[in-house]
Coordinates of C-alpha atoms in Angstrom, one line a residue:
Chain A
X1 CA 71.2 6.4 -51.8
X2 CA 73.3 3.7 -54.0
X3 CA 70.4 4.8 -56.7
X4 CA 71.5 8.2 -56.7
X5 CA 74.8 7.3 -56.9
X6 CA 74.5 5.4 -59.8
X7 CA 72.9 7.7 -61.8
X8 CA 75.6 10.5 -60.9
X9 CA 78.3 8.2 -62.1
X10 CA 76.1 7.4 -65.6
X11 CA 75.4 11.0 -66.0
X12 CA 79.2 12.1 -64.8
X13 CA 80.0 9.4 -68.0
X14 CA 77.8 10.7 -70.2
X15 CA 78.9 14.1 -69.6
X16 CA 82.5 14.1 -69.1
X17 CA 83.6 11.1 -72.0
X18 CA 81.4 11.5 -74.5
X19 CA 81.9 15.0 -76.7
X20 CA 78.4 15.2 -78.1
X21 CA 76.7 18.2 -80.6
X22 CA 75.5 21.0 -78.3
X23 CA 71.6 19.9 -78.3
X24 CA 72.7 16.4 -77.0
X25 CA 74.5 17.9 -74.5
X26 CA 71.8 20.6 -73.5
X27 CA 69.2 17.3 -73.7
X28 CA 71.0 15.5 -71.2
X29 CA 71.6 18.4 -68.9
X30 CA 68.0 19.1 -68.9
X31 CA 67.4 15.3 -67.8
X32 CA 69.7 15.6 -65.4
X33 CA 68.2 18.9 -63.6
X34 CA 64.8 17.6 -64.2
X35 CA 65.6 14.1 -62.5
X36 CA 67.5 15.0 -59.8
X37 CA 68.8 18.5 -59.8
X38 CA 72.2 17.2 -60.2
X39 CA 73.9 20.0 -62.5
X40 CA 72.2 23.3 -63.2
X41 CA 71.3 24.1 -66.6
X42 CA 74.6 24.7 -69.0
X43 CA 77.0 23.5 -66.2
X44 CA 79.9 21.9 -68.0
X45 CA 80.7 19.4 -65.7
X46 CA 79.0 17.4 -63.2
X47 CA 78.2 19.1 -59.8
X48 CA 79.6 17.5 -56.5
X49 CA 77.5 19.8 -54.0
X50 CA 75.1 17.2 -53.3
X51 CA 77.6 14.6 -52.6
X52 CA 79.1 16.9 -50.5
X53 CA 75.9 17.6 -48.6
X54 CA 75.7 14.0 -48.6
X55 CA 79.0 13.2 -46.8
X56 CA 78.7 16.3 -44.5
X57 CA 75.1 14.8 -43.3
X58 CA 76.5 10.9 -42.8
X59 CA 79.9 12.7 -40.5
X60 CA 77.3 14.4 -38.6
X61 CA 75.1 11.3 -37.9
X62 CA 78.0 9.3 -37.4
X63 CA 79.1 12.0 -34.8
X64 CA 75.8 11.6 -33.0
X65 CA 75.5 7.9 -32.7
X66 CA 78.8 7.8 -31.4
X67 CA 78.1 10.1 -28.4
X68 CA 74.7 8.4 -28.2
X69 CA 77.1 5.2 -27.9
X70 CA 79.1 6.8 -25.2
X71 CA 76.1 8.0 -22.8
X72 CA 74.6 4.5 -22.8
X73 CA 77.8 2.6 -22.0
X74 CA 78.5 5.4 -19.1
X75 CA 75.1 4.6 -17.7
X76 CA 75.3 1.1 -18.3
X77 CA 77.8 0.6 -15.4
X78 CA 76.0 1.9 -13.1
X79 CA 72.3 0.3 -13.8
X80 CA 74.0 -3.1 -14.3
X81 CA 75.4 -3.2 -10.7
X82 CA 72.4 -2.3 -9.4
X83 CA 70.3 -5.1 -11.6
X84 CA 73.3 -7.7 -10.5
X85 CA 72.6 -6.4 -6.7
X86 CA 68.6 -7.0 -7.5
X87 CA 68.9 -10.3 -8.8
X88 CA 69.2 -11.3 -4.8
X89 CA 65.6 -9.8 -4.4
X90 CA 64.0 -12.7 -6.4
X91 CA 66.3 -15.5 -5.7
X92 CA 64.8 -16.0 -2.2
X93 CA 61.4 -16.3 -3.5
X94 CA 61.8 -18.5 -6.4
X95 CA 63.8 -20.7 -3.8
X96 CA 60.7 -20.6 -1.2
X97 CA 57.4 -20.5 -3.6
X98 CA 58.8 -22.2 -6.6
X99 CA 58.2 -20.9 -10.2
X100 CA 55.0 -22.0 -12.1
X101 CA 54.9 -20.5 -15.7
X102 CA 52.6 -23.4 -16.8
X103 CA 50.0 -22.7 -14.2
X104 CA 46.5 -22.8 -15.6
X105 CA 44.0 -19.9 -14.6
X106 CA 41.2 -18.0 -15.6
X107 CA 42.3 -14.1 -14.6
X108 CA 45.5 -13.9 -16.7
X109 CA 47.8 -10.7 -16.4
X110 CA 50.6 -10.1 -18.6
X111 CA 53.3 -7.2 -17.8
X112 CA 55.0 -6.2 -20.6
X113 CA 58.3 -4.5 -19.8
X114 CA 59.5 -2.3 -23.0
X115 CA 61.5 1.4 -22.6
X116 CA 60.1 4.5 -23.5
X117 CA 62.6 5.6 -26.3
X118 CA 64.1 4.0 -29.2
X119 CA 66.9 3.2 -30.9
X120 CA 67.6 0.2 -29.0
X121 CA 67.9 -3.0 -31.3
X122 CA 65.0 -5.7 -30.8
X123 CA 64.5 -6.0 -27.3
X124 CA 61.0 -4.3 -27.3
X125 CA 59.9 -6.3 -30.0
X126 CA 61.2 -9.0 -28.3
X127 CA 59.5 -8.8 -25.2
X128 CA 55.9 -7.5 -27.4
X129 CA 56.5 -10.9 -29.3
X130 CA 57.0 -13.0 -26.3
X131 CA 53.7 -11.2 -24.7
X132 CA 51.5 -11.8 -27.3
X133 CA 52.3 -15.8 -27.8
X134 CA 51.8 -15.5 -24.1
X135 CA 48.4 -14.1 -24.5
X136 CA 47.4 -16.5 -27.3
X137 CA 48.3 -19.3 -25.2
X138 CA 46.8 -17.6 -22.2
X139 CA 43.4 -16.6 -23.3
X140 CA 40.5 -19.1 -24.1
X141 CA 36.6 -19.8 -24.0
X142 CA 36.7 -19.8 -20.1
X143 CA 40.0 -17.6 -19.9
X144 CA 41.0 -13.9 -20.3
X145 CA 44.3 -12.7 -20.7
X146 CA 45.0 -8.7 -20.4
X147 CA 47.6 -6.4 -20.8
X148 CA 49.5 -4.3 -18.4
X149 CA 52.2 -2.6 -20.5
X150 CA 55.1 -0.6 -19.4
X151 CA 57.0 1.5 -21.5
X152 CA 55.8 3.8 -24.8
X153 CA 57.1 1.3 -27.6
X154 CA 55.7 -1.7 -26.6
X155 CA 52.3 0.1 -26.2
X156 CA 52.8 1.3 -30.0
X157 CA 53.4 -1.9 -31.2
X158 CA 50.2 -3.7 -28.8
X159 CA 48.0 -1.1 -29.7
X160 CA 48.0 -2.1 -33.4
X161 CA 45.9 -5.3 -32.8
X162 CA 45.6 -6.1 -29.2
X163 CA 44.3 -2.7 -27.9
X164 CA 41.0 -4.8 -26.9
X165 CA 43.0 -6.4 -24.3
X166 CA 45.1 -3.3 -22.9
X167 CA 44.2 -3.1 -18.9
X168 CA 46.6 -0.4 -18.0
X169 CA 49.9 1.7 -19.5
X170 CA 52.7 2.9 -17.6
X171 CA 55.8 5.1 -19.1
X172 CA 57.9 7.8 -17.7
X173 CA 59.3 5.0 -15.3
X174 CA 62.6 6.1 -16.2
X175 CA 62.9 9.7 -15.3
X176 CA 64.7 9.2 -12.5
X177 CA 67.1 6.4 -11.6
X178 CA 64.9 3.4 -10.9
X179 CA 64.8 3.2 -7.4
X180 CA 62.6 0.1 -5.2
X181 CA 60.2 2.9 -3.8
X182 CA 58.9 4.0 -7.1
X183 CA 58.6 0.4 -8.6
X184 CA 56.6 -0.7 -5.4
X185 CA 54.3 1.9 -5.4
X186 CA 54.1 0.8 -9.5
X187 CA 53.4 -3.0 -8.1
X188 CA 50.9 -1.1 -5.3
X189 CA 49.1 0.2 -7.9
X190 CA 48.4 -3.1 -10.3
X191 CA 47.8 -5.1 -7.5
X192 CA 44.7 -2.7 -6.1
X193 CA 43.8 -1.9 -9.9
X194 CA 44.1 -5.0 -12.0
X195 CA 42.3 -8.6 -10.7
X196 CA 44.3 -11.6 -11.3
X197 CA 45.0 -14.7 -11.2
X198 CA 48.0 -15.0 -12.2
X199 CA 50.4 -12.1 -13.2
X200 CA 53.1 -12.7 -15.8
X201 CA 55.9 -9.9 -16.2
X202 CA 57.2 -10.8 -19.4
X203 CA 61.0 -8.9 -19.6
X204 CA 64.9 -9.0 -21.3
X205 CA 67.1 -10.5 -19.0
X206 CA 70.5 -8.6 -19.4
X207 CA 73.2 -11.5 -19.7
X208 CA 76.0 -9.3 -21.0
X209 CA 75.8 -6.4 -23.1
X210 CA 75.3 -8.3 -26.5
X211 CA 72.8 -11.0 -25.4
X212 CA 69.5 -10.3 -23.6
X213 CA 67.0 -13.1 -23.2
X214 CA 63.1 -12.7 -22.5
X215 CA 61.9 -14.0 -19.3
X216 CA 59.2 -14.6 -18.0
X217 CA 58.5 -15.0 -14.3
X218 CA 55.2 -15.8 -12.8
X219 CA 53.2 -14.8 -9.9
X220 CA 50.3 -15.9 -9.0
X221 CA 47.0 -14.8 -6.6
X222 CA 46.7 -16.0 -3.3
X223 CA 44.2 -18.3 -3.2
X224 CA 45.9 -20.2 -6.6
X225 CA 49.0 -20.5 -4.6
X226 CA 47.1 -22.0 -1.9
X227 CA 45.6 -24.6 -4.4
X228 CA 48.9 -24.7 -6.1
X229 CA 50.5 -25.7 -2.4
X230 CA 47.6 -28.3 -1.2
X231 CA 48.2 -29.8 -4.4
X232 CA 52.2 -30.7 -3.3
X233 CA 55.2 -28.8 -5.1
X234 CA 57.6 -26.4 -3.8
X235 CA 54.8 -24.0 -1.9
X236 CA 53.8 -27.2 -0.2
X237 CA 56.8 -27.4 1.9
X238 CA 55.2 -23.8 3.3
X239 CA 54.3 -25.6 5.9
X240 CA 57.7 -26.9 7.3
X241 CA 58.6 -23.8 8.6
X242 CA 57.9 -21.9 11.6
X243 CA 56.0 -18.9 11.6
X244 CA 56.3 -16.4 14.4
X245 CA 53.1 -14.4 15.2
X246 CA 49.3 -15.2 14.5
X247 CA 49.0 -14.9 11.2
X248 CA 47.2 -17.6 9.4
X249 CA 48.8 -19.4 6.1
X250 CA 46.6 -17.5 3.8
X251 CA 47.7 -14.3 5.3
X252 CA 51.5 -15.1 5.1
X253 CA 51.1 -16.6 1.6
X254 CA 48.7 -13.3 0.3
X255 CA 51.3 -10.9 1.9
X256 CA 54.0 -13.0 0.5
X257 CA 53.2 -13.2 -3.0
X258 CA 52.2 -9.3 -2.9
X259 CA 56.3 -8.9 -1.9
X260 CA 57.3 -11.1 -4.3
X261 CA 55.1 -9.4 -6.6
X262 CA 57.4 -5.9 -6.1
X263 CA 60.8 -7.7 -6.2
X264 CA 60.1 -9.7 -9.4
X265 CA 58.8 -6.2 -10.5
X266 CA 61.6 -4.6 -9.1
X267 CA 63.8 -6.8 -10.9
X268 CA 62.7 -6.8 -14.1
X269 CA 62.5 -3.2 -14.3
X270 CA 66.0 -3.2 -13.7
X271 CA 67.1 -5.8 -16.2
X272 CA 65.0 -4.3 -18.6
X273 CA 66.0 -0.9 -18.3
X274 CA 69.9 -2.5 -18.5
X275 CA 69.4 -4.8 -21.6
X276 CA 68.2 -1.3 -23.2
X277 CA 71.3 0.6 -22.5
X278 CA 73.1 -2.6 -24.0
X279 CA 71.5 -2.8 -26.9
X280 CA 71.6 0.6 -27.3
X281 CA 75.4 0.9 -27.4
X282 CA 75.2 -2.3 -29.6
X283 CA 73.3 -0.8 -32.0
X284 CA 75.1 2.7 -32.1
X285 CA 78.1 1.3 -32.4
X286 CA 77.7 -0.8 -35.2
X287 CA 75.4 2.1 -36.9
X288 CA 78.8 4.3 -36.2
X289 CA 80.3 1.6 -38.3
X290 CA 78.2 1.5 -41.2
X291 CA 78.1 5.3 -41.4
X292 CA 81.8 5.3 -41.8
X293 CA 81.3 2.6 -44.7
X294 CA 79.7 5.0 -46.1
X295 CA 81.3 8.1 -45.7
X296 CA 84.5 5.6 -46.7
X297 CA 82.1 4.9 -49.9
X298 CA 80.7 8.4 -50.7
X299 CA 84.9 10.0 -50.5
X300 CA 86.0 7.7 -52.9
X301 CA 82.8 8.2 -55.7
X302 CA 83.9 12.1 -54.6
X303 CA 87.3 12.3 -55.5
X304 CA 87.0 9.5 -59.1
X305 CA 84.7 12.1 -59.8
X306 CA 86.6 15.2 -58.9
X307 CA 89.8 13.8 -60.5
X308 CA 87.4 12.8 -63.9
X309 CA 86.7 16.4 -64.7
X310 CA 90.3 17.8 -64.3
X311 CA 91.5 14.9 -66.3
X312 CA 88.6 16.1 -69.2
X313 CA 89.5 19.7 -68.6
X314 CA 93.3 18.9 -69.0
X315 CA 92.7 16.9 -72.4
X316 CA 90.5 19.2 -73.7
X317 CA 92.9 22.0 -73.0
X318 CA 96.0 19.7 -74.1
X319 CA 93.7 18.6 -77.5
X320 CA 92.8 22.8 -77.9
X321 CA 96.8 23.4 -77.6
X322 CA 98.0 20.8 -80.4
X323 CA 94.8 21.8 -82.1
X324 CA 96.2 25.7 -82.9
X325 CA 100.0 23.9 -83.4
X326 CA 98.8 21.6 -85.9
Chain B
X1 CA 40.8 -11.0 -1.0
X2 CA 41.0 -14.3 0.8
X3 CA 42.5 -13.2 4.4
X4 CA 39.2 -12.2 6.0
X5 CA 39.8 -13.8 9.2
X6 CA 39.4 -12.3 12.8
X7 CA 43.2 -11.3 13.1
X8 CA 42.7 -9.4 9.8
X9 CA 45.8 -6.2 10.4
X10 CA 45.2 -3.1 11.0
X11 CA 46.4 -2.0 7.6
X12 CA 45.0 -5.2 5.3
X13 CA 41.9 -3.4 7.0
X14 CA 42.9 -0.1 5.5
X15 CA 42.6 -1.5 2.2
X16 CA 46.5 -1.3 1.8
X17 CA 48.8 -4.4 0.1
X18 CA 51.4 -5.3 1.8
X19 CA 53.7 -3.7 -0.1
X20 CA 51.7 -0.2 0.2
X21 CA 52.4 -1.0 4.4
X22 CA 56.3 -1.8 3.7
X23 CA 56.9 0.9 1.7
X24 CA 55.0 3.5 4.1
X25 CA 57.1 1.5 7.2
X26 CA 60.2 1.9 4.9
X27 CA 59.2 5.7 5.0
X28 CA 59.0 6.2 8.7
X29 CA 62.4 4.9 9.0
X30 CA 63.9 6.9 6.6
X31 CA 62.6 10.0 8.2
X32 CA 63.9 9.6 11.6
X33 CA 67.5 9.6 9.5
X34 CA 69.8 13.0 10.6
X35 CA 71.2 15.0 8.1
X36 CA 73.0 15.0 6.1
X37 CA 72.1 10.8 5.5
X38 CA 68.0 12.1 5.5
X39 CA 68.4 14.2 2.4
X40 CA 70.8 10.9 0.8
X41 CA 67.9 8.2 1.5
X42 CA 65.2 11.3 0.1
X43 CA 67.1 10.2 -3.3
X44 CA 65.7 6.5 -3.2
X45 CA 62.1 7.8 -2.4
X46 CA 61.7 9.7 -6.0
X47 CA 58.6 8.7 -7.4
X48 CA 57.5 9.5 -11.4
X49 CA 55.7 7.7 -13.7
X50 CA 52.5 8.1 -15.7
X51 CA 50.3 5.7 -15.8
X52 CA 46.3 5.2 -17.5
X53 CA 43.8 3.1 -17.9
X54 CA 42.3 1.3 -20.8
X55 CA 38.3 0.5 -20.9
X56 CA 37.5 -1.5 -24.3
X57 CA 40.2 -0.3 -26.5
X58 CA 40.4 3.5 -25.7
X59 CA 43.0 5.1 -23.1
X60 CA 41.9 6.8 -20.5
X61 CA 43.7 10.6 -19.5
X62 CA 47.0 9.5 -18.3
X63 CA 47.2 10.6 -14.5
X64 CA 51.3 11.8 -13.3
X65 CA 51.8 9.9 -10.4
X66 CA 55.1 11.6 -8.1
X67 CA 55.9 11.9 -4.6
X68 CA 53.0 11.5 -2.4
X69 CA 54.1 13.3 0.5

C-alpha cells in the first residue's frame, strides 16, 4: 500500500513538473502502465481511479468492522452476566477439593478452550501457547500428555506440530447460546471417552473487556484425589463432614470430581466464549481506527494530487496565453 | 473405575457418569413443567456440537452430536 503510493506520487512528479520531449514522456508512461497500470497509454496526467478504488474499498471495510464491533459488544452483555453468574459453579469446589495444578501423574489431559471463528485478537493463541508449555511440562519418559481441543483455531494452530498428541476435537459449541445441558453432555462425553489422570482445561479468564488471562484449573481422577486426600491438604478435610446415605468416600469423591468436572467445564466455556466477544470488539474497534487513518491518509494524497494537475493545467494554459501575446 | 463396591447405584451400573444421571434427572424435572414455562426450560436443553476423534495423528469423521431425545 504505502509502496504504491510512493510510486504514484514519483510518477505524479515526473509527469506533472517536469515538461520532457515527447519520447521521454511516452517512456515513462509506458513504465508506468507496465509497473502498475497507473495511467493508460498517452494519458496526460496521472489517473486517480485506483486511489479511488482504494479509498472506496478501506470505507467499506471500515463499515464492516464497525458493525462487526457493534454485534460483539450487544452479545457481550449478555454472555458476561451469565459467565459472572457461572463463576459461583466453581467457587464451591475449589473451596471443598482444593486446586492442584502442580499435581504429578502419568494420564495427563489437556482441554484446550479456543472459539471457532476469528478475528478475535490473541486469545486463541494464547490459550494454544499456554497448552503446549503445559504439555511440555506434562509429558515425560513415564508420562503422556494428550489433547482435547475445543474450538476450530486452536485445532489449526495444534495440528501443525502436536497432531500426534490430539485425543479428541470439539467445535460448533457455539451454535446456540451455551447453555449447562450441552456443556455437560460435552464433559459426559470426555469423561466416558478420554482416560485420565488428571484433566487440565486450559482457558481466557474474562476480567474486563480489554484484559483476559489464561487459566488453568485442574481436575483430577478419582483415585489421585483419594491419594491426593490421604496424603493431607484441602481434600483431606473430606472427611470432617457428614455424609447422608451409604455411599462410600470413593463414591462421593468419583461422583464429585465428575461434577466438578462439568462446572469447571461449564465455566470455562463461558469465560472463554466472553473474552472472545471482548477481544473481538477490541480488535474491531481499533481496526475501525486504523482504517480511518487511512482513509484520512489516502484523501489527502487524493486531493495534493487532484489539485497538482489543475494547477499544471492552469500554468500551461496561462504560459500558452502569454505565449500567443508575446 | 474405582467405586466397585456392593452399593454400586443403579446408574454407575449403567455405565452412566454422574453427570450423564444429573443431567437425565435434570430432564425429568423439566418435563413435568406446564406450558407455557415447558417450552422456556426446552431452550436450556439445546444441544449442538461436533465432535471427532483423533488415532495417531489423523481425525476421524466428525460425528453432530444434538438433542438426544
Amino acid at each position: 500500500m504505502a509502496m504504491a503510493m510512493a510510486a504514484l506520487r514519483r510518477e505524479g512528479r515526473r509527469v506533472l513538473l517536469n515538461t520532457p520531449s515527447p519520447a521521454a514522456t511516452m517512456a515513462a508512461l509506458s513504465r508506468a502502465a507496465s509497473q502498475s497500470q497507473i495511467a493508460p497509454l498517452g494519458a496526460r496526467s496521472i489517473s486517480t481511479q485506483i486511489v479511488r478504488n482504494r479509498m472506496k474499498s478501506v470505507k467499506n471495510i471500515q463499515k464492516i468492522t464497525k458493525a462487526m464491533k457493534m454485534v460483539a459488544a450487544s452479545k457481550l452483555r449478555a454472555v458476561q452476566t451469565r459467565t459472572e453468574n457461572s463463576r459461583g459453579l466453581w467457587q464451591p469446589f475449589t473451596a471443598l477439593l482444593g486446586d492442584a495444578p502442580s499435581v504429578n501423574v502419568k494420564k495427563n489431559v489437556i482441554v484446550a478452550i479456543t472459539s471457532d471463528k476469528g478475528l478475535c485478537g490473541g486469545i486463541n493463541s494464547t490459550s494454544v501457547k499456554v497448552s503446549k508449555a503445559l504439555q511440555k511440562m506434562t509429558s515425560g519418559p513415564e508420562k503422556e500428555s494428550k489433547y482435547v481441543i475445543l474450538g476450530e483455531k486452536g485445532k489449526v494452530q495444534l495440528i501443525r506440530d502436536s497432531r500426534k498428541h490430539i485425543e479428541m476435537t470439539v467445535s460448533e459449541l457455539q451454535k446456540n447460546p451455551i447453555n449447562y445441558t450441552q456443556v455437560a453432555v460435552l464433559a459426559d462425553d470426555i469423561l466416558k471417552n478420554v482416560e485420565y489422570d488428571a484433566i487440565r482445561v486450559v482457558f481466557n479468564k474474562f476480567q474486563s473487556v480489554i484484559s483476559f488471562r489464561p487459566t488453568l484449573a485442574t481436575i483430577l481422577s478419582p483415585e489421585v484425589m483419594e491419594k491426593e486426600s490421604e496424603s493431607g491438604g484441602k481434600v483431606g478435610q473430606l472427611d470432617s463432614y457428614e455424609i447422608e446415605g451409604g455411599e462410600t468416600k470413593s463414591e462421593i469423591l468419583q461422583n464429585l470430581t465428575e461434577f466438578q468436572f462439568s462446572c469447571v467445564m461449564y465455566n470455562a466455556v463461558l469465560e472463554n466464549a466472553c473474552s472472545e466477544l471482548g477481544a473481538r470488539m477490541s480488535a474491531m474497534d481499533s481496526s475501525s481506527r486504523n482504517a480511518g487513518e487511512m482513509l484520512d491518509r489516502l484523501t489527502l494524497t487524493y486531493n495534493r494530487t487532484r489539485q497538482a494537475s489543475i494547477t499544471t493545467e492552469l500554468t500551461e494554459i496561462i504560459s500558452g496565453a502569454s505565449a500567443l501575446e508575446g | 473405575m474405582s467405586a466397585t463396591t456392593a452399593a454400586v447405584p443403579f446408574w454407575r451400573a449403567a455405565g452412566m457418569t454422574y453427570v450423564g444421571y444429573s443431567r437425565l434427572c435434570a430432564s425429568m424435572v423439566r418435563s413435568c413443567l406446564k406450558e407455557p414455562y415447558k417450552s422456556e426450560a426446552a431452550e436450556v436443553e439445546k444441544v449442538h456440537y461436533s465432535r471427532s476423534k483423533w488415532s495417531d495423528g489423523k481425525q476421524a469423521k466428525p460425528t453432530i452430536c444434538e438433542d438426544d431425545k
